[in-house]
mmCIF file with all atom_site columns, C-alpha atoms in Angstrom:
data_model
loop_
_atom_site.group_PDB
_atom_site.id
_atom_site.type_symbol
_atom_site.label_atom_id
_atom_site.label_alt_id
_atom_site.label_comp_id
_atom_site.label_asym_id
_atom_site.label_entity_id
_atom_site.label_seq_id
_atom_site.pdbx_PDB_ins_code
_atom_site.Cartn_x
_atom_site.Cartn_y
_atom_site.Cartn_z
_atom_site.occupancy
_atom_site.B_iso_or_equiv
_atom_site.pdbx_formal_charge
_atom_site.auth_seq_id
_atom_site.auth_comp_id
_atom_site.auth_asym_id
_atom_site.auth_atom_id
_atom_site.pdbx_PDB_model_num
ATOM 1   C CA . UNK A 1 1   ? -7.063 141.139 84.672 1.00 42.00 ? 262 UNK A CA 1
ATOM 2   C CA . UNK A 1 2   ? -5.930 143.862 86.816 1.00 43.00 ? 263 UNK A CA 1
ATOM 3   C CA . UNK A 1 3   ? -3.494 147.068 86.057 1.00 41.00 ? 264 UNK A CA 1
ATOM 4   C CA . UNK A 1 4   ? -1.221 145.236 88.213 1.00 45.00 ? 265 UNK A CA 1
ATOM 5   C CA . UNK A 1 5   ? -0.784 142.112 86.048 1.00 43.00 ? 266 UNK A CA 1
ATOM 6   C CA . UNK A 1 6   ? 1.624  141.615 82.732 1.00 45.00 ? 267 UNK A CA 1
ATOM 7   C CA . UNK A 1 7   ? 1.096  139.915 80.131 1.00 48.00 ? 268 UNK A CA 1
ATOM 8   C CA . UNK A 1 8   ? 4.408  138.928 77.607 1.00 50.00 ? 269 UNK A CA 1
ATOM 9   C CA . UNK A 1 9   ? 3.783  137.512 74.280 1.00 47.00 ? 270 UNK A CA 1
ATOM 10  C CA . UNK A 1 10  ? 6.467  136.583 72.184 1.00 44.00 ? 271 UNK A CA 1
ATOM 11  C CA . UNK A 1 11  ? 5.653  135.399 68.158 1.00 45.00 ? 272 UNK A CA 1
ATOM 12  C CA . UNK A 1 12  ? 6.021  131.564 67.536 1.00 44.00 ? 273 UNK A CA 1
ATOM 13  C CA . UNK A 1 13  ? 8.394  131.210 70.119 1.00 44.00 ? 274 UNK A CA 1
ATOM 14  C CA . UNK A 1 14  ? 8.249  129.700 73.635 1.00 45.00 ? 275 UNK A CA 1
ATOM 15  C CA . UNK A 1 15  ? 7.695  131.925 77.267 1.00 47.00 ? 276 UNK A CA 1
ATOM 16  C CA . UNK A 1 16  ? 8.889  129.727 80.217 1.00 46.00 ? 277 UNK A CA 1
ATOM 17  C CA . UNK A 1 17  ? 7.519  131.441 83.987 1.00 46.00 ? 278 UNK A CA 1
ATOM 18  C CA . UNK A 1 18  ? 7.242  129.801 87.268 1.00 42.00 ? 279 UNK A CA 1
ATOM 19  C CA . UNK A 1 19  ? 4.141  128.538 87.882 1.00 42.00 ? 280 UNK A CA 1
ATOM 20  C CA . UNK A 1 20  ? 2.660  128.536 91.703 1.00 42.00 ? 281 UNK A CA 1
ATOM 21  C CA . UNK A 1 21  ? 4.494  127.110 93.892 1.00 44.00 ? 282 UNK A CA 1
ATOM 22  C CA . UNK A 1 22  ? 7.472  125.575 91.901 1.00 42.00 ? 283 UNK A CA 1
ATOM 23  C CA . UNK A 1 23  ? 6.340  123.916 88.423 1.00 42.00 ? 284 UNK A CA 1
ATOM 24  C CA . UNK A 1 24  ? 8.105  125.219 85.611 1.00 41.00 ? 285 UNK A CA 1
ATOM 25  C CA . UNK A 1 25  ? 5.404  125.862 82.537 1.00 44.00 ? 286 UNK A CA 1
ATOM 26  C CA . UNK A 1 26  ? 6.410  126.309 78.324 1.00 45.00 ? 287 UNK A CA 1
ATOM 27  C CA . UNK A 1 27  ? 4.154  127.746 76.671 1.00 46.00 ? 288 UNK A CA 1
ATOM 28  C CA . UNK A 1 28  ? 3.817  128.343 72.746 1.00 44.00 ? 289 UNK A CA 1
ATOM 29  C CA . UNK A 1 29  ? 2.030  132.390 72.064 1.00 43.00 ? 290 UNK A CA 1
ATOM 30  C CA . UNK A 1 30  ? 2.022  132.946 68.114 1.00 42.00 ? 291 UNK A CA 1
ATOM 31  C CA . UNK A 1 31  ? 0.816  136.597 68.913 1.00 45.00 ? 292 UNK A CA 1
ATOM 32  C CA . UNK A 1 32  ? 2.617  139.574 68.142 1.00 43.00 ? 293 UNK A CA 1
ATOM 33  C CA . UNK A 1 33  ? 5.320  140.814 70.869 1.00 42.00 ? 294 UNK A CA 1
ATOM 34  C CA . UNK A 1 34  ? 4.891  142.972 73.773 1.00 47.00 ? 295 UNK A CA 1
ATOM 35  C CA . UNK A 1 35  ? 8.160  143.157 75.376 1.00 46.00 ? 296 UNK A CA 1
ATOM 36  C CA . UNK A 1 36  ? 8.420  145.064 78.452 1.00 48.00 ? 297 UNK A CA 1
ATOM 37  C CA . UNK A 1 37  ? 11.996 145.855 79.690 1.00 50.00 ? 298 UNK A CA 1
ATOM 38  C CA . UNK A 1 38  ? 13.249 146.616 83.447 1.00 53.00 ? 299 UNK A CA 1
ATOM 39  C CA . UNK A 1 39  ? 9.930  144.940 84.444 1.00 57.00 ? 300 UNK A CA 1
ATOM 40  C CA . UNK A 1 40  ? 9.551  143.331 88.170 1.00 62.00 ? 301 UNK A CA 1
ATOM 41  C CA . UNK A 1 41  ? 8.468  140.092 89.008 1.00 63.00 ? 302 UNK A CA 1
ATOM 42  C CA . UNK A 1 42  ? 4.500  140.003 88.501 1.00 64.00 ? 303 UNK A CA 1
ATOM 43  C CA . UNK A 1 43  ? 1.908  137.668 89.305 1.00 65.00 ? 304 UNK A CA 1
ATOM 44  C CA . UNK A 1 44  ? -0.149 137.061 86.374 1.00 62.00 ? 305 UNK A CA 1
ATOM 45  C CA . UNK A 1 45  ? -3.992 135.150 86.749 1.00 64.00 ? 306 UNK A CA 1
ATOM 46  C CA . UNK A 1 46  ? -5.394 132.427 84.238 1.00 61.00 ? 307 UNK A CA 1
ATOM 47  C CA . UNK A 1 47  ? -7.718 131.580 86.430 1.00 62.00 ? 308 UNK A CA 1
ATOM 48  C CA . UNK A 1 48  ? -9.572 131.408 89.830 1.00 67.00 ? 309 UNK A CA 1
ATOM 49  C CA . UNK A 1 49  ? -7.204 128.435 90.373 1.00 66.00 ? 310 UNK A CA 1
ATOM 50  C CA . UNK A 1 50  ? -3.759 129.225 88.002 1.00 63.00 ? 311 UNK A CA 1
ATOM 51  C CA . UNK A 1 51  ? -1.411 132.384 88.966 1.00 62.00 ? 312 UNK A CA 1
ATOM 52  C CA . UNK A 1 52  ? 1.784  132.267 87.124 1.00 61.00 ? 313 UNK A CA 1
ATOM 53  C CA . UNK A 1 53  ? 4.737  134.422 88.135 1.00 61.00 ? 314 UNK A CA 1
ATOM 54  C CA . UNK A 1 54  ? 6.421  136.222 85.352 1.00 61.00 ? 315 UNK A CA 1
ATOM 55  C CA . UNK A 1 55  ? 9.761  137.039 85.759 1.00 60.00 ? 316 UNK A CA 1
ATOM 56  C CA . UNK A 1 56  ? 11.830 139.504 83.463 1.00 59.00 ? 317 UNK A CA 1
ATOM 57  C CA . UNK A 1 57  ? 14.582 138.507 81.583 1.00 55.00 ? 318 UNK A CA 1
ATOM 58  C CA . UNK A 1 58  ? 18.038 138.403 82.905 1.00 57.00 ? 319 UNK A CA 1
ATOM 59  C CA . UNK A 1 59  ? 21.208 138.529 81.592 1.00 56.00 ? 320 UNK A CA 1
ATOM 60  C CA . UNK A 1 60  ? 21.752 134.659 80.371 1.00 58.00 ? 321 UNK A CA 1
ATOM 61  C CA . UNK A 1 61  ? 24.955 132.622 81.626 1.00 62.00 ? 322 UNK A CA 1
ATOM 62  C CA . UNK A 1 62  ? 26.273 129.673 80.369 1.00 62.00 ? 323 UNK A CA 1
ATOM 63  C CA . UNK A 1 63  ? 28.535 127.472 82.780 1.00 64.00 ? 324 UNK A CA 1
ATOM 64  C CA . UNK A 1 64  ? 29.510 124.533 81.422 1.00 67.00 ? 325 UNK A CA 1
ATOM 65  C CA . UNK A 1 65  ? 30.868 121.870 83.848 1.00 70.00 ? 326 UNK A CA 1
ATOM 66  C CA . UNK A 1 66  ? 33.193 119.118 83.338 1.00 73.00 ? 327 UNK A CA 1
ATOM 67  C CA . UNK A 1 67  ? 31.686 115.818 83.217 1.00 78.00 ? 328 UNK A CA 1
ATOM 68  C CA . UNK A 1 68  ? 32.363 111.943 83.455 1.00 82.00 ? 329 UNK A CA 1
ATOM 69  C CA . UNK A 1 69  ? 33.295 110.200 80.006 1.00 82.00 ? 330 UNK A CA 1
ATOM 70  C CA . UNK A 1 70  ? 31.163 107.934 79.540 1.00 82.00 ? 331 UNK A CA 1
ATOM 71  C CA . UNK A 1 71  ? 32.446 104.136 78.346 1.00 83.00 ? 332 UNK A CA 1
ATOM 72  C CA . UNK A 1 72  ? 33.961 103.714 75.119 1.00 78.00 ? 333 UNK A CA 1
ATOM 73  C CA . UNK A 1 73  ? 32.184 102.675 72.182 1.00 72.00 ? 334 UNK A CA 1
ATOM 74  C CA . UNK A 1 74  ? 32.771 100.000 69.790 1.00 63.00 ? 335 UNK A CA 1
ATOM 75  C CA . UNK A 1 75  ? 35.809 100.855 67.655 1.00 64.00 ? 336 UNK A CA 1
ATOM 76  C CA . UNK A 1 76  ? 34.780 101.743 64.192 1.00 61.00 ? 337 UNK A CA 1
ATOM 77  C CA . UNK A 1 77  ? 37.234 100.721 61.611 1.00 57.00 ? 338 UNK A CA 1
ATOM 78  C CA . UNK A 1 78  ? 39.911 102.798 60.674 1.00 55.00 ? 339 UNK A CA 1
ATOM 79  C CA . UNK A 1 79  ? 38.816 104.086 56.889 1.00 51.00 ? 340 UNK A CA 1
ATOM 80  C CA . UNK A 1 80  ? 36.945 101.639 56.787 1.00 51.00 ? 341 UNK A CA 1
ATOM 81  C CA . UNK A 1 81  ? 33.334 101.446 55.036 1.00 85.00 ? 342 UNK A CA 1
ATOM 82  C CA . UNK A 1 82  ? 30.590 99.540  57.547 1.00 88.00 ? 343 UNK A CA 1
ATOM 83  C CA . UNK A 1 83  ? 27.178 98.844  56.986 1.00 89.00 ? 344 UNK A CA 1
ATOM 84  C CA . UNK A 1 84  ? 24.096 98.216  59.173 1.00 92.00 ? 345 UNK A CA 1
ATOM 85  C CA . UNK A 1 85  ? 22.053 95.299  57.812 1.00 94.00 ? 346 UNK A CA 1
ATOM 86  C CA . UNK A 1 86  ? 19.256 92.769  59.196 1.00 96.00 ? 347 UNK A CA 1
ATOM 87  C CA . UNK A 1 87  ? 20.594 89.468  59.675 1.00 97.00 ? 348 UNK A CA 1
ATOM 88  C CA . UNK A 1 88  ? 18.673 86.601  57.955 1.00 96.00 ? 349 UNK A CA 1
ATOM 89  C CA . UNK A 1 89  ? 20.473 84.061  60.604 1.00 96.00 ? 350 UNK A CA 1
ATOM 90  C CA . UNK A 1 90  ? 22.243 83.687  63.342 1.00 97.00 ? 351 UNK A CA 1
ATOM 91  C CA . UNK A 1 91  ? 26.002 85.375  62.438 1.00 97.00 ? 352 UNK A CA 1
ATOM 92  C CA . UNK A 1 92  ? 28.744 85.036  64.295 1.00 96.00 ? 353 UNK A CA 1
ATOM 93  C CA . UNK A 1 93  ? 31.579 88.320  64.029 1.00 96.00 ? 354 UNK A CA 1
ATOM 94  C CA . UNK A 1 94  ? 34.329 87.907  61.162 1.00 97.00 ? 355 UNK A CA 1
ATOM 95  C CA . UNK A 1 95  ? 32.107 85.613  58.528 1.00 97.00 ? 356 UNK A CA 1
ATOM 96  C CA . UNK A 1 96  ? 31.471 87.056  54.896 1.00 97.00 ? 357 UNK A CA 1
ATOM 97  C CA . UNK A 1 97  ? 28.024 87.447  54.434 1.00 97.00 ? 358 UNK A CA 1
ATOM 98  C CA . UNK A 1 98  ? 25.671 88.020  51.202 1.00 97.00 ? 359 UNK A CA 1
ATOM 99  C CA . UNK A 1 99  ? 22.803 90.257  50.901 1.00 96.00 ? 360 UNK A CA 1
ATOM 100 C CA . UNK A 1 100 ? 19.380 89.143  49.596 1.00 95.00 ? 361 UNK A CA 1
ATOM 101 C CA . UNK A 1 101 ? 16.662 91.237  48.037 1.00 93.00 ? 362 UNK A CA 1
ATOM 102 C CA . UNK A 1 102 ? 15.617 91.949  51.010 1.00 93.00 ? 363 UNK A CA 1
ATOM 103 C CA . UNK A 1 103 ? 18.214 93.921  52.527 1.00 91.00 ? 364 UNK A CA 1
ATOM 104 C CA . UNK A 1 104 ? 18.686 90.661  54.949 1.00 96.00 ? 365 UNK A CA 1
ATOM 105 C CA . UNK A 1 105 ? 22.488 89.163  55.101 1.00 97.00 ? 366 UNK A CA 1
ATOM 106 C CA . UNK A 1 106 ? 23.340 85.480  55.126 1.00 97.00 ? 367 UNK A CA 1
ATOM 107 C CA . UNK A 1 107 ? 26.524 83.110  55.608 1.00 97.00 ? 368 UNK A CA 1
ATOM 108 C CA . UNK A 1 108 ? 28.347 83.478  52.010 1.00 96.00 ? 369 UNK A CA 1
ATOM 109 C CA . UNK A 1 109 ? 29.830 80.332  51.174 1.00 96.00 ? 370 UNK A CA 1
ATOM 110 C CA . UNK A 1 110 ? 32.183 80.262  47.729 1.00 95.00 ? 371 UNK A CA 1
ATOM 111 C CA . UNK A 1 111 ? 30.662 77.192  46.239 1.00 95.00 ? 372 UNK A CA 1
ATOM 112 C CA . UNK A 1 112 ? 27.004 79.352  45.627 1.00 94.00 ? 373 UNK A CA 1
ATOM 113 C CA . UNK A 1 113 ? 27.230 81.648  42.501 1.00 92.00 ? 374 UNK A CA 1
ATOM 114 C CA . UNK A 1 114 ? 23.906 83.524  43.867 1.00 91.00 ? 375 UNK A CA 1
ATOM 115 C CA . UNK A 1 115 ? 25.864 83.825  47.033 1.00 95.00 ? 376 UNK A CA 1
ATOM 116 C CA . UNK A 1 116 ? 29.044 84.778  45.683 1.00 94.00 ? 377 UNK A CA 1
ATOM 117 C CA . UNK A 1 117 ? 27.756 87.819  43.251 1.00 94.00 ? 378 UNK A CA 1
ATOM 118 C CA . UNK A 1 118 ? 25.983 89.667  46.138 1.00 94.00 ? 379 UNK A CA 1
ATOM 119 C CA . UNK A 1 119 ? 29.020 89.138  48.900 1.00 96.00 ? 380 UNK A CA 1
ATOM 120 C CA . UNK A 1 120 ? 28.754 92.531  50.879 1.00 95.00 ? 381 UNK A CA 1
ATOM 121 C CA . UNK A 1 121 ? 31.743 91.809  53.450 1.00 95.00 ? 382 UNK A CA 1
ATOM 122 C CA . UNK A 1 122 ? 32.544 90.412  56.434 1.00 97.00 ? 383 UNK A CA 1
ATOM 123 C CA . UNK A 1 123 ? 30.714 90.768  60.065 1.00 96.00 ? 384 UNK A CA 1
ATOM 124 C CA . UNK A 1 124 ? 32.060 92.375  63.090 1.00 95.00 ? 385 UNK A CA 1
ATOM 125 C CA . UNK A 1 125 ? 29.446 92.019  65.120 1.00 95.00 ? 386 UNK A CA 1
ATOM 126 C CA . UNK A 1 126 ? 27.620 88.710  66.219 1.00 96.00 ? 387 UNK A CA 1
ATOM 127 C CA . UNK A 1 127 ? 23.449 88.962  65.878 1.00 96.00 ? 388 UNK A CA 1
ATOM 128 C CA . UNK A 1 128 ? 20.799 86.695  66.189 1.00 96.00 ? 389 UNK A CA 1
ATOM 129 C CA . UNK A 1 129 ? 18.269 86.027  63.132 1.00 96.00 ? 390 UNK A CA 1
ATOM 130 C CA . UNK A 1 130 ? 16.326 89.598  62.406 1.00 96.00 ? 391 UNK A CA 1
ATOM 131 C CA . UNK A 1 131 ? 18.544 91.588  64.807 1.00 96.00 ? 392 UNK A CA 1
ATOM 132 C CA . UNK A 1 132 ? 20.961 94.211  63.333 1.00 95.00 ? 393 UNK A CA 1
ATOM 133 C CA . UNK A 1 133 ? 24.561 93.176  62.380 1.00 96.00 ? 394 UNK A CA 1
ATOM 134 C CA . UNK A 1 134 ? 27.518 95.540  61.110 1.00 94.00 ? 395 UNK A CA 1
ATOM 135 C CA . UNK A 1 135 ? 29.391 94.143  58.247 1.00 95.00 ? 396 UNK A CA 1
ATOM 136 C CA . UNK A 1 136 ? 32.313 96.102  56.853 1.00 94.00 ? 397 UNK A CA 1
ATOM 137 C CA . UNK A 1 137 ? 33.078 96.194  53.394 1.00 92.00 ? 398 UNK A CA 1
ATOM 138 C CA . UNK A 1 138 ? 37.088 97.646  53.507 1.00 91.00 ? 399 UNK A CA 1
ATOM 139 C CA . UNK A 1 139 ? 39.774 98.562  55.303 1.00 90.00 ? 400 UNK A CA 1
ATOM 140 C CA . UNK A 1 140 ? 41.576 96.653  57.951 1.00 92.00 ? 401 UNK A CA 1
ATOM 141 C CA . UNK A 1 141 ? 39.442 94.526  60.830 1.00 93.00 ? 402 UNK A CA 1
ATOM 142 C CA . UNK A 1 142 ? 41.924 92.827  63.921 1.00 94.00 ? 403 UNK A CA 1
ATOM 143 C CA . UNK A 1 143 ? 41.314 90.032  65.968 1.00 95.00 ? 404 UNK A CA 1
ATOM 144 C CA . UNK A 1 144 ? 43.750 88.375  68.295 1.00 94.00 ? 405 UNK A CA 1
ATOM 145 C CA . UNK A 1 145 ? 41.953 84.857  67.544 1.00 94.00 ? 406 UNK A CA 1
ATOM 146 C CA . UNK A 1 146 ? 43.315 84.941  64.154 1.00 96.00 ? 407 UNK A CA 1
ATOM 147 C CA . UNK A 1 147 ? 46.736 83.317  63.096 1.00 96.00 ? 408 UNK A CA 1
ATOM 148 C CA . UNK A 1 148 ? 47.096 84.352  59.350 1.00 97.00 ? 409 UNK A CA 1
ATOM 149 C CA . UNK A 1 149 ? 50.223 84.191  57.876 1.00 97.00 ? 410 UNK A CA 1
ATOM 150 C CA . UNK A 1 150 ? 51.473 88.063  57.101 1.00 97.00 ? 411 UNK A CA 1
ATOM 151 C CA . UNK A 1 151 ? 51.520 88.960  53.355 1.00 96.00 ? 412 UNK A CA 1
ATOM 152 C CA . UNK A 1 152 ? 49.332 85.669  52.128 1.00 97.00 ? 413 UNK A CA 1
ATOM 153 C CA . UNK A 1 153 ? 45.296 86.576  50.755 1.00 97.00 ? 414 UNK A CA 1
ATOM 154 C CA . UNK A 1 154 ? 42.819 85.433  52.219 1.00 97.00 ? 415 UNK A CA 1
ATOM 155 C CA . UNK A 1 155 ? 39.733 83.521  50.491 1.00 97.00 ? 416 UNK A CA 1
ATOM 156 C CA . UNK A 1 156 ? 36.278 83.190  51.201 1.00 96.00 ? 417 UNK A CA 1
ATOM 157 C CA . UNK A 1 157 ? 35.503 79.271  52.148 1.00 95.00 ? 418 UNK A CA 1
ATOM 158 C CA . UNK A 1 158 ? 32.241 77.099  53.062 1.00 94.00 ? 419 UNK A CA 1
ATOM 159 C CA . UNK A 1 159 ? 29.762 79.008  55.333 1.00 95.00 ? 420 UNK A CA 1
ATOM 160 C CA . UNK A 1 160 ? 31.194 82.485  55.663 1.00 95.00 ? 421 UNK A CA 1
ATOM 161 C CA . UNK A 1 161 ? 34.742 81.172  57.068 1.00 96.00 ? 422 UNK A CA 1
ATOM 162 C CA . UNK A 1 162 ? 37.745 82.860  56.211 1.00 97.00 ? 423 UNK A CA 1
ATOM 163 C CA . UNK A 1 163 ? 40.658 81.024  54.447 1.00 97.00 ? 424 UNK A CA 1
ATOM 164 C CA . UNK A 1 164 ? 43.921 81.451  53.207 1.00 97.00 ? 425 UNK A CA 1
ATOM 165 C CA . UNK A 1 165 ? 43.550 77.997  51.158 1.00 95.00 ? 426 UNK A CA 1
ATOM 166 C CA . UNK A 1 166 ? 42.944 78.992  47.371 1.00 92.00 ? 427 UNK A CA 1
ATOM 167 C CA . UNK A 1 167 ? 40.356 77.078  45.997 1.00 91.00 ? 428 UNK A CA 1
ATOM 168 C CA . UNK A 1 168 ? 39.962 74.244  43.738 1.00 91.00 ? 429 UNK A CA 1
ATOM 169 C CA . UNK A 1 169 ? 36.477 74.074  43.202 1.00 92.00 ? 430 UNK A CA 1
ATOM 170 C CA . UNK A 1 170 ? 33.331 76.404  42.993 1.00 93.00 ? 431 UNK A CA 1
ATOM 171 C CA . UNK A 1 171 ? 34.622 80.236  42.804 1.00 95.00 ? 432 UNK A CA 1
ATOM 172 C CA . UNK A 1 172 ? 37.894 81.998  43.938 1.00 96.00 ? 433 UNK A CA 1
ATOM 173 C CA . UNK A 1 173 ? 36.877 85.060  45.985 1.00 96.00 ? 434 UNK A CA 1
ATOM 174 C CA . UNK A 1 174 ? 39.492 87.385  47.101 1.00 96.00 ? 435 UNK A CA 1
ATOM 175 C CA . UNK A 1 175 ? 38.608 89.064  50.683 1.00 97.00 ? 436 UNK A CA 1
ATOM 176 C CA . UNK A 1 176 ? 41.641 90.556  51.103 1.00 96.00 ? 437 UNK A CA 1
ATOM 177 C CA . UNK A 1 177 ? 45.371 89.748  52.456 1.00 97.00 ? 438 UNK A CA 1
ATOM 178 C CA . UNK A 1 178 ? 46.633 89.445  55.885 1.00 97.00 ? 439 UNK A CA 1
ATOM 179 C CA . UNK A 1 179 ? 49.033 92.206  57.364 1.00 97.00 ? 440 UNK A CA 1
ATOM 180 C CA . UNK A 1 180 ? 49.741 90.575  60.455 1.00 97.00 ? 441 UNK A CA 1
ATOM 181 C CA . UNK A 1 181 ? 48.385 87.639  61.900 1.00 97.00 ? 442 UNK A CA 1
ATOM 182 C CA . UNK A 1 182 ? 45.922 88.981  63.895 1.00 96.00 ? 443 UNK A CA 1
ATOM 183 C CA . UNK A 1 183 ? 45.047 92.202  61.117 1.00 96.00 ? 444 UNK A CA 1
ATOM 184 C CA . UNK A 1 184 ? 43.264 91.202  57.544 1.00 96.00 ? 445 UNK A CA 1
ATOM 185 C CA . UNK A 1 185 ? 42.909 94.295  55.103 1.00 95.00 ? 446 UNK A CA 1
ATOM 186 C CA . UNK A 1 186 ? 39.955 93.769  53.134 1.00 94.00 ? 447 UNK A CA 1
ATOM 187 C CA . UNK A 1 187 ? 39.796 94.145  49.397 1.00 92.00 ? 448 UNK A CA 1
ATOM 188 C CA . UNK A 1 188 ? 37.052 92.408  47.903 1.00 93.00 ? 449 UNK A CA 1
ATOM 189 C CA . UNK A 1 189 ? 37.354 91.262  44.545 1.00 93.00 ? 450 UNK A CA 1
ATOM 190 C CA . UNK A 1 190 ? 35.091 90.195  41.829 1.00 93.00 ? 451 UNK A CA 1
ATOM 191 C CA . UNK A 1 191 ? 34.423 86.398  42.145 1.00 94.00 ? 452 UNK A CA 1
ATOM 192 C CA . UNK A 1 192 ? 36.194 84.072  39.704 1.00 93.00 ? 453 UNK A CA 1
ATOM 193 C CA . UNK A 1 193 ? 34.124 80.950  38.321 1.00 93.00 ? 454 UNK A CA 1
ATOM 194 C CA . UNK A 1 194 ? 36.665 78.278  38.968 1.00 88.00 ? 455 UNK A CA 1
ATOM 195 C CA . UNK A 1 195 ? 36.957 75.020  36.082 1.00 78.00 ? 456 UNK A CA 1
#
């Protein structure tokens, strides 16, 4: 190395220079510091092969341009608590599901008491078997295919459907109660063992 070259090392931290012609090269140097202010632009060798231009430091600016918004996301639910689970099955959106030991969800249906005990909400996403499925567990969901009547509770049915039919049989499972007709506010409730 000659007088003319300069060396900057900077502890556990990174040194970014211009490598010959154009590459840009980061570098870690755990070594103590040498820094070496007002210094000009100096050509530094590694090897018969490698110069590296070292630049000194200027002044850093910031600009910060406007960009494009990107597409919107799915909506999350307003207040709403959703969870990211593995689905055992195919699932279609808006059926109540139950979780296994496994941390897999499955079509709840309110005639299984082993089904009805572990009901974790309803879906509002579709997935095939083993692909990842959101299923919210409160707050309000929307859907413009639905036709509830306002004010009436809705049940869970056979197969992870949705009902507002009270049942007669199996276990009475309150999902929640319908706002609007296209708007159900969940509220899961404890199952009841019908008689």
């Amino acid at each position: 190395m000659s007088a003319e070259d300069v060396v900057i090392q900077v502890p556990d931290a990174n040194v970014i220079v211009d490598q010959q012609p154009a590459d840009v090269l980061v570098a870690s140097v755990p070594e103590a510091a040498v820094f070496i202010e007002d210094a000009a632009p100096s050509v530094v060798t590694l090897d018969e092969e490698t110069d590296l231009l070292v630049l000194p430091v200027e002044d850093t600016q910031v600009v910060v341009a406007t960009g494009e918004q990107g597409p919107p996301g799915i909506p999350g639910p307003a207040g709403g608590q959703v969870l990211e689970r593995t689905a055992g099955e195919q699932l279609s959106a808006l059926r109540a599901v139950y979780e296994d030991a496994n941390a897999r969800v499955w079509l709840a249906d309110a005639m299984e008491a082993g089904e009805v005990f572990t009901l974790l909400g309803v879906t509002t996403t579709a997935a095939e078997a083993y692909q990842q499925v959101l299923v919210q567990r409160l707050g309000a969901i929307d859907d413009a295919g639905w036709s509830w009547t306002p004010g009436v509770r809705v049940y869970l049915g056979a197969a992870g459907q949705l009902t507002q039919t009270p049942p007669d049989a199996g276990f009475d499972v309150l999902i929640g109660v319908a706002l609007s007709p296209t708007r159900l506010l969940l509220n899961i409730q404890d199952p009841i063992e019908m008689e």
